[in-house]
Amino acid sequence: MAFENVGSILRMGSVAGSLKLLPLAASSSRPRYRSLFLGLLRPFTKNGEVRLSYRCYGRRMQCMIRLSDLSSDVYSVFELSIRDSYELERGFRPDLVIDGGANIGLFTLRAAAAAADSGPTNFVVCEPLPRNLEQIRKHCKLNGVQVDVLAGCLGGQRDSIPFYCREALSSSFDPHKPYDSIMQMPVYTLDDALDLHPAATRLLIKLDIEGMEMEVLRGFVPRERRPVYVVGELHDVATNAEAFERIFRDHDWAFEFREIGHEHATFRACSPAAFPLLPWSQRARRESPVAVNR
């Protein structure tokens, strides 16, 4: 467990949460000693889960770590409960949040904490994996967040496609990696999510949808006129970066890549109507496109 992770754990805003997350993280990163670390957590384990408390934007939040999906859940906690991997902008104040590829719902909880003082906000989550959907509902109930759930994938058009089930964070449409089982999964569009709250005027959309992000956005961006802030992850970045950036820039949206890895990159983008609400957009519009090594 890297030193910076230890520091992040100790700053999560709950002493009890930190003391539980330290051995959970160590169990994930040091599987040789997993039985020892999990033994320390036995008094706090119920039905195969450990409950954590943490602070997010001054709010006390709670989540559950599943021992059966330990590595995935610990990773999600670091990215979305302790850190702000997608860089929410609290001044944006959306009235509708769409969490595409919601996993166990921690982005939705972060967005709910950020919006707690900004008036009514609606939440739509889209997630295909049944055991993740169970956690989303549990987390939202624990934290008093009302959500609409689309049990399936986001795509460019309605469909039904094979979905390859693996560990919680790595299930996808890709048949080339080892998988545990296959499910026939419904595909929804962004319009399906938007139709649940047709009066929404300001949108926050997060997309971590395992390669479907280009087809989802290709039809959405050209016709959207509301203030929209989109954050997410682009897959197969070396192949898709140029075309993906063009989707936004061809329609005068602000866009930038954030962290660029070997296969994935995080990004953020916003519509012209959102420029006054997102100061970073002015700089992003002036800068030349980011070069991505191929």
PDB file of N, CA, C and O in Angstrom, residues 199-250:
ATOM      1  N   ALA A 199     -37.965  17.955 -17.493  1.00  0.00           N
ATOM      2  CA  ALA A 199     -37.887  19.386 -17.154  1.00  0.00           C
ATOM      3  C   ALA A 199     -36.478  19.824 -16.766  1.00  0.00           C
ATOM      4  O   ALA A 199     -36.265  21.000 -16.461  1.00  0.00           O
ATOM      5  N   ALA A 200     -35.522  18.911 -16.762  1.00  0.00           N
ATOM      6  CA  ALA A 200     -34.149  19.252 -16.346  1.00  0.00           C
ATOM      7  C   ALA A 200     -33.573  20.341 -17.242  1.00  0.00           C
ATOM      8  O   ALA A 200     -33.725  20.313 -18.461  1.00  0.00           O
ATOM      9  N   THR A 201     -32.877  21.298 -16.627  1.00  0.00           N
ATOM     10  CA  THR A 201     -32.309  22.416 -17.381  1.00  0.00           C
ATOM     11  C   THR A 201     -30.791  22.478 -17.324  1.00  0.00           C
ATOM     12  O   THR A 201     -30.175  23.212 -18.093  1.00  0.00           O
ATOM     13  N   ARG A 202     -30.167  21.740 -16.403  1.00  0.00           N
ATOM     14  CA  ARG A 202     -28.716  21.774 -16.251  1.00  0.00           C
ATOM     15  C   ARG A 202     -28.237  20.362 -15.930  1.00  0.00           C
ATOM     16  O   ARG A 202     -28.627  19.789 -14.924  1.00  0.00           O
ATOM     17  N   LEU A 203     -27.371  19.798 -16.775  1.00  0.00           N
ATOM     18  CA  LEU A 203     -27.060  18.375 -16.715  1.00  0.00           C
ATOM     19  C   LEU A 203     -25.608  18.121 -16.345  1.00  0.00           C
ATOM     20  O   LEU A 203     -24.696  18.762 -16.892  1.00  0.00           O
ATOM     21  N   LEU A 204     -25.394  17.179 -15.437  1.00  0.00           N
ATOM     22  CA  LEU A 204     -24.079  16.607 -15.162  1.00  0.00           C
ATOM     23  C   LEU A 204     -24.131  15.149 -15.580  1.00  0.00           C
ATOM     24  O   LEU A 204     -24.981  14.395 -15.100  1.00  0.00           O
ATOM     25  N   ILE A 205     -23.243  14.756 -16.484  1.00  0.00           N
ATOM     26  CA  ILE A 205     -23.235  13.399 -17.012  1.00  0.00           C
ATOM     27  C   ILE A 205     -21.861  12.790 -16.789  1.00  0.00           C
ATOM     28  O   ILE A 205     -20.841  13.373 -17.182  1.00  0.00           O
ATOM     29  N   LYS A 206     -21.822  11.641 -16.152  1.00  0.00           N
ATOM     30  CA  LYS A 206     -20.575  10.897 -15.975  1.00  0.00           C
ATOM     31  C   LYS A 206     -20.662   9.601 -16.776  1.00  0.00           C
ATOM     32  O   LYS A 206     -21.664   8.886 -16.709  1.00  0.00           O
ATOM     33  N   LEU A 207     -19.621   9.309 -17.555  1.00  0.00           N
ATOM     34  CA  LEU A 207     -19.610   8.131 -18.410  1.00  0.00           C
ATOM     35  C   LEU A 207     -18.358   7.298 -18.166  1.00  0.00           C
ATOM     36  O   LEU A 207     -17.241   7.739 -18.446  1.00  0.00           O
ATOM     37  N   ASP A 208     -18.557   6.120 -17.624  1.00  0.00           N
ATOM     38  CA  ASP A 208     -17.497   5.109 -17.547  1.00  0.00           C
ATOM     39  C   ASP A 208     -18.141   3.833 -18.061  1.00  0.00           C
ATOM     40  O   ASP A 208     -18.543   2.953 -17.301  1.00  0.00           O
ATOM     41  N   ILE A 209     -18.271   3.732 -19.384  1.00  0.00           N
ATOM     42  CA  ILE A 209     -19.165   2.746 -19.992  1.00  0.00           C
ATOM     43  C   ILE A 209     -18.431   1.812 -20.953  1.00  0.00           C
ATOM     44  O   ILE A 209     -18.987   1.347 -21.956  1.00  0.00           O
ATOM     45  N   GLU A 210     -17.173   1.551 -20.641  1.00  0.00           N
ATOM     46  CA  GLU A 210     -16.429   0.453 -21.253  1.00  0.00           C
ATOM     47  C   GLU A 210     -16.422   0.478 -22.783  1.00  0.00           C
ATOM     48  O   GLU A 210     -16.670  -0.525 -23.444  1.00  0.00           O
ATOM     49  N   GLY A 211     -16.143   1.652 -23.353  1.00  0.00           N
ATOM     50  CA  GLY A 211     -15.970   1.738 -24.795  1.00  0.00           C
ATOM     51  C   GLY A 211     -17.176   2.243 -25.555  1.00  0.00           C
ATOM     52  O   GLY A 211     -17.086   2.467 -26.773  1.00  0.00           O
ATOM     53  N   MET A 212     -18.317   2.454 -24.893  1.00  0.00           N
ATOM     54  CA  MET A 212     -19.511   2.924 -25.580  1.00  0.00           C
ATOM     55  C   MET A 212     -19.620   4.448 -25.592  1.00  0.00           C
ATOM     56  O   MET A 212     -20.577   5.007 -26.125  1.00  0.00           O
ATOM     57  N   GLU A 213     -18.623   5.133 -25.008  1.00  0.00           N
ATOM     58  CA  GLU A 213     -18.743   6.573 -24.829  1.00  0.00           C
ATOM     59  C   GLU A 213     -18.819   7.341 -26.150  1.00  0.00           C
ATOM     60  O   GLU A 213     -19.525   8.343 -26.259  1.00  0.00           O
ATOM     61  N   MET A 214     -18.110   6.879 -27.179  1.00  0.00           N
ATOM     62  CA  MET A 214     -18.127   7.619 -28.437  1.00  0.00           C
ATOM     63  C   MET A 214     -19.495   7.568 -29.094  1.00  0.00           C
ATOM     64  O   MET A 214     -20.014   8.594 -29.549  1.00  0.00           O
ATOM     65  N   GLU A 215     -20.119   6.400 -29.141  1.00  0.00           N
ATOM     66  CA  GLU A 215     -21.424   6.322 -29.797  1.00  0.00           C
ATOM     67  C   GLU A 215     -22.513   7.005 -28.969  1.00  0.00           C
ATOM     68  O   GLU A 215     -23.476   7.531 -29.524  1.00  0.00           O
ATOM     69  N   VAL A 216     -22.370   7.014 -27.642  1.00  0.00           N
ATOM     70  CA  VAL A 216     -23.335   7.722 -26.811  1.00  0.00           C
ATOM     71  C   VAL A 216     -23.296   9.216 -27.086  1.00  0.00           C
ATOM     72  O   VAL A 216     -24.338   9.879 -27.216  1.00  0.00           O
ATOM     73  N   LEU A 217     -22.101   9.778 -27.207  1.00  0.00           N
ATOM     74  CA  LEU A 217     -21.952  11.223 -27.320  1.00  0.00           C
ATOM     75  C   LEU A 217     -22.065  11.733 -28.749  1.00  0.00           C
ATOM     76  O   LEU A 217     -22.391  12.900 -28.968  1.00  0.00           O
ATOM     77  N   ARG A 218     -21.812  10.882 -29.711  1.00  0.00           N
ATOM     78  CA  ARG A 218     -21.804  11.329 -31.107  1.00  0.00           C
ATOM     79  C   ARG A 218     -23.163  11.889 -31.532  1.00  0.00           C
ATOM     80  O   ARG A 218     -23.236  12.874 -32.274  1.00  0.00           O
ATOM     81  N   GLY A 219     -24.234  11.302 -31.061  1.00  0.00           N
ATOM     82  CA  GLY A 219     -25.554  11.813 -31.406  1.00  0.00           C
ATOM     83  C   GLY A 219     -26.087  12.844 -30.431  1.00  0.00           C
ATOM     84  O   GLY A 219     -26.977  13.626 -30.775  1.00  0.00           O
ATOM     85  N   PHE A 220     -25.534  12.878 -29.223  1.00  0.00           N
ATOM     86  CA  PHE A 220     -26.038  13.768 -28.176  1.00  0.00           C
ATOM     87  C   PHE A 220     -25.466  15.176 -28.287  1.00  0.00           C
ATOM     88  O   PHE A 220     -26.203  16.171 -28.214  1.00  0.00           O
ATOM     89  N   VAL A 221     -24.166  15.292 -28.465  1.00  0.00           N
ATOM     90  CA  VAL A 221     -23.494  16.591 -28.415  1.00  0.00           C
ATOM     91  C   VAL A 221     -24.023  17.575 -29.469  1.00  0.00           C
ATOM     92  O   VAL A 221     -24.288  18.746 -29.148  1.00  0.00           O
ATOM     93  N   PRO A 222     -24.204  17.183 -30.746  1.00  0.00           N
ATOM     94  CA  PRO A 222     -24.598  18.180 -31.747  1.00  0.00           C
ATOM     95  C   PRO A 222     -25.946  18.840 -31.486  1.00  0.00           C
ATOM     96  O   PRO A 222     -26.161  19.985 -31.916  1.00  0.00           O
ATOM     97  N   ARG A 223     -26.862  18.190 -30.793  1.00  0.00           N
ATOM     98  CA  ARG A 223     -28.210  18.747 -30.645  1.00  0.00           C
ATOM     99  C   ARG A 223     -28.494  19.310 -29.261  1.00  0.00           C
ATOM    100  O   ARG A 223     -29.574  19.850 -29.024  1.00  0.00           O
ATOM    101  N   GLU A 224     -27.543  19.218 -28.333  1.00  0.00           N
ATOM    102  CA  GLU A 224     -27.798  19.653 -26.961  1.00  0.00           C
ATOM    103  C   GLU A 224     -27.506  21.134 -26.801  1.00  0.00           C
ATOM    104  O   GLU A 224     -26.426  21.600 -27.159  1.00  0.00           O
ATOM    105  N   ARG A 225     -28.481  21.874 -26.246  1.00  0.00           N
ATOM    106  CA  ARG A 225     -28.340  23.316 -26.096  1.00  0.00           C
ATOM    107  C   ARG A 225     -28.332  23.767 -24.639  1.00  0.00           C
ATOM    108  O   ARG A 225     -28.068  24.933 -24.355  1.00  0.00           O
ATOM    109  N   ARG A 226     -28.617  22.877 -23.723  1.00  0.00           N
ATOM    110  CA  ARG A 226     -28.631  23.227 -22.299  1.00  0.00           C
ATOM    111  C   ARG A 226     -27.207  23.308 -21.739  1.00  0.00           C
ATOM    112  O   ARG A 226     -26.267  22.813 -22.370  1.00  0.00           O
ATOM    113  N   PRO A 227     -27.026  23.892 -20.565  1.00  0.00           N
ATOM    114  CA  PRO A 227     -25.724  23.779 -19.884  1.00  0.00           C
ATOM    115  C   PRO A 227     -25.472  22.320 -19.496  1.00  0.00           C
ATOM    116  O   PRO A 227     -26.248  21.734 -18.727  1.00  0.00           O
ATOM    117  N   VAL A 228     -24.418  21.748 -20.036  1.00  0.00           N
ATOM    118  CA  VAL A 228     -24.093  20.343 -19.804  1.00  0.00           C
ATOM    119  C   VAL A 228     -22.621  20.226 -19.454  1.00  0.00           C
ATOM    120  O   VAL A 228     -21.754  20.798 -20.130  1.00  0.00           O
ATOM    121  N   TYR A 229     -22.342  19.475 -18.406  1.00  0.00           N
ATOM    122  CA  TYR A 229     -20.969  19.164 -18.002  1.00  0.00           C
ATOM    123  C   TYR A 229     -20.830  17.653 -18.069  1.00  0.00           C
ATOM    124  O   TYR A 229     -21.604  16.927 -17.435  1.00  0.00           O
ATOM    125  N   VAL A 230     -19.875  17.167 -18.870  1.00  0.00           N
ATOM    126  CA  VAL A 230     -19.655  15.734 -19.055  1.00  0.00           C
ATOM    127  C   VAL A 230     -18.271  15.376 -18.544  1.00  0.00           C
ATOM    128  O   VAL A 230     -17.275  16.027 -18.904  1.00  0.00           O
ATOM    129  N   VAL A 231     -18.189  14.364 -17.698  1.00  0.00           N
ATOM    130  CA  VAL A 231     -16.911  13.837 -17.233  1.00  0.00           C
ATOM    131  C   VAL A 231     -16.922  12.337 -17.478  1.00  0.00           C
ATOM    132  O   VAL A 231     -17.979  11.714 -17.553  1.00  0.00           O
ATOM    133  N   GLY A 232     -15.734  11.755 -17.618  1.00  0.00           N
ATOM    134  CA  GLY A 232     -15.735  10.309 -17.836  1.00  0.00           C
ATOM    135  C   GLY A 232     -14.390   9.766 -18.233  1.00  0.00           C
ATOM    136  O   GLY A 232     -13.344  10.391 -18.037  1.00  0.00           O
ATOM    137  N   GLU A 233     -14.449   8.580 -18.814  1.00  0.00           N
ATOM    138  CA  GLU A 233     -13.253   7.845 -19.207  1.00  0.00           C
ATOM    139  C   GLU A 233     -13.383   7.409 -20.654  1.00  0.00           C
ATOM    140  O   GLU A 233     -14.421   6.876 -21.059  1.00  0.00           O
ATOM    141  N   LEU A 234     -12.346   7.682 -21.430  1.00  0.00           N
ATOM    142  CA  LEU A 234     -12.278   7.211 -22.810  1.00  0.00           C
ATOM    143  C   LEU A 234     -11.431   5.952 -22.859  1.00  0.00           C
ATOM    144  O   LEU A 234     -10.309   5.931 -22.363  1.00  0.00           O
ATOM    145  N   HIS A 235     -11.956   4.905 -23.476  1.00  0.00           N
ATOM    146  CA  HIS A 235     -11.233   3.651 -23.614  1.00  0.00           C
ATOM    147  C   HIS A 235     -10.522   3.600 -24.965  1.00  0.00           C
ATOM    148  O   HIS A 235     -10.905   4.279 -25.915  1.00  0.00           O
ATOM    149  N   ASP A 236      -9.479   2.783 -25.033  1.00  0.00           N
ATOM    150  CA  ASP A 236      -8.663   2.651 -26.245  1.00  0.00           C
ATOM    151  C   ASP A 236      -8.234   4.027 -26.739  1.00  0.00           C
ATOM    152  O   ASP A 236      -8.464   4.420 -27.880  1.00  0.00           O
ATOM    153  N   VAL A 237      -7.604   4.763 -25.828  1.00  0.00           N
ATOM    154  CA  VAL A 237      -7.349   6.178 -26.070  1.00  0.00           C
ATOM    155  C   VAL A 237      -6.437   6.424 -27.267  1.00  0.00           C
ATOM    156  O   VAL A 237      -6.633   7.390 -28.021  1.00  0.00           O
ATOM    157  N   ALA A 238      -5.448   5.570 -27.505  1.00  0.00           N
ATOM    158  CA  ALA A 238      -4.522   5.798 -28.620  1.00  0.00           C
ATOM    159  C   ALA A 238      -5.244   5.792 -29.961  1.00  0.00           C
ATOM    160  O   ALA A 238      -4.920   6.559 -30.866  1.00  0.00           O
ATOM    161  N   THR A 239      -6.246   4.956 -30.087  1.00  0.00           N
ATOM    162  CA  THR A 239      -7.004   4.859 -31.338  1.00  0.00           C
ATOM    163  C   THR A 239      -8.092   5.922 -31.429  1.00  0.00           C
ATOM    164  O   THR A 239      -8.341   6.490 -32.500  1.00  0.00           O
ATOM    165  N   ASN A 240      -8.736   6.231 -30.302  1.00  0.00           N
ATOM    166  CA  ASN A 240      -9.966   7.023 -30.339  1.00  0.00           C
ATOM    167  C   ASN A 240      -9.813   8.497 -29.972  1.00  0.00           C
ATOM    168  O   ASN A 240     -10.752   9.268 -30.149  1.00  0.00           O
ATOM    169  N   ALA A 241      -8.641   8.901 -29.467  1.00  0.00           N
ATOM    170  CA  ALA A 241      -8.520  10.246 -28.892  1.00  0.00           C
ATOM    171  C   ALA A 241      -8.877  11.354 -29.875  1.00  0.00           C
ATOM    172  O   ALA A 241      -9.648  12.274 -29.551  1.00  0.00           O
ATOM    173  N   GLU A 242      -8.337  11.294 -31.080  1.00  0.00           N
ATOM    174  CA  GLU A 242      -8.551  12.383 -32.031  1.00  0.00           C
ATOM    175  C   GLU A 242     -10.023  12.494 -32.423  1.00  0.00           C
ATOM    176  O   GLU A 242     -10.605  13.599 -32.417  1.00  0.00           O
ATOM    177  N   ALA A 243     -10.647  11.381 -32.760  1.00  0.00           N
ATOM    178  CA  ALA A 243     -12.050  11.404 -33.165  1.00  0.00           C
ATOM    179  C   ALA A 243     -12.947  11.804 -31.995  1.00  0.00           C
ATOM    180  O   ALA A 243     -13.957  12.506 -32.177  1.00  0.00           O
ATOM    181  N   PHE A 244     -12.596  11.367 -30.801  1.00  0.00           N
ATOM    182  CA  PHE A 244     -13.398  11.685 -29.627  1.00  0.00           C
ATOM    183  C   PHE A 244     -13.356  13.184 -29.352  1.00  0.00           C
ATOM    184  O   PHE A 244     -14.391  13.818 -29.111  1.00  0.00           O
ATOM    185  N   GLU A 245     -12.185  13.769 -29.390  1.00  0.00           N
ATOM    186  CA  GLU A 245     -12.067  15.212 -29.148  1.00  0.00           C
ATOM    187  C   GLU A 245     -12.822  16.003 -30.207  1.00  0.00           C
ATOM    188  O   GLU A 245     -13.445  17.029 -29.909  1.00  0.00           O
ATOM    189  N   ARG A 246     -12.823  15.507 -31.437  1.00  0.00           N
ATOM    190  CA  ARG A 246     -13.494  16.214 -32.523  1.00  0.00           C
ATOM    191  C   ARG A 246     -15.015  16.278 -32.296  1.00  0.00           C
ATOM    192  O   ARG A 246     -15.669  17.244 -32.710  1.00  0.00           O
ATOM    193  N   ILE A 247     -15.577  15.256 -31.666  1.00  0.00           N
ATOM    194  CA  ILE A 247     -17.018  15.275 -31.374  1.00  0.00           C
ATOM    195  C   ILE A 247     -17.392  16.564 -30.650  1.00  0.00           C
ATOM    196  O   ILE A 247     -18.408  17.190 -30.948  1.00  0.00           O
ATOM    197  N   PHE A 248     -16.557  16.983 -29.721  1.00  0.00           N
ATOM    198  CA  PHE A 248     -16.842  18.174 -28.928  1.00  0.00           C
ATOM    199  C   PHE A 248     -16.429  19.454 -29.646  1.00  0.00           C
ATOM    200  O   PHE A 248     -17.213  20.407 -29.742  1.00  0.00           O
ATOM    201  N   ARG A 249     -15.217  19.478 -30.157  1.00  0.00           N
ATOM    202  CA  ARG A 249     -14.699  20.720 -30.729  1.00  0.00           C
ATOM    203  C   ARG A 249     -15.448  21.126 -31.996  1.00  0.00           C
ATOM    204  O   ARG A 249     -15.587  22.317 -32.279  1.00  0.00           O
ATOM    205  N   ASP A 250     -15.944  20.163 -32.765  1.00  0.00           N
ATOM    206  CA  ASP A 250     -16.702  20.493 -33.971  1.00  0.00           C
ATOM    207  C   ASP A 250     -18.014  21.194 -33.653  1.00  0.00           C
ATOM    208  O   ASP A 250     -18.630  21.801 -34.546  1.00  0.00           O
TER     209      ASP A 250
END
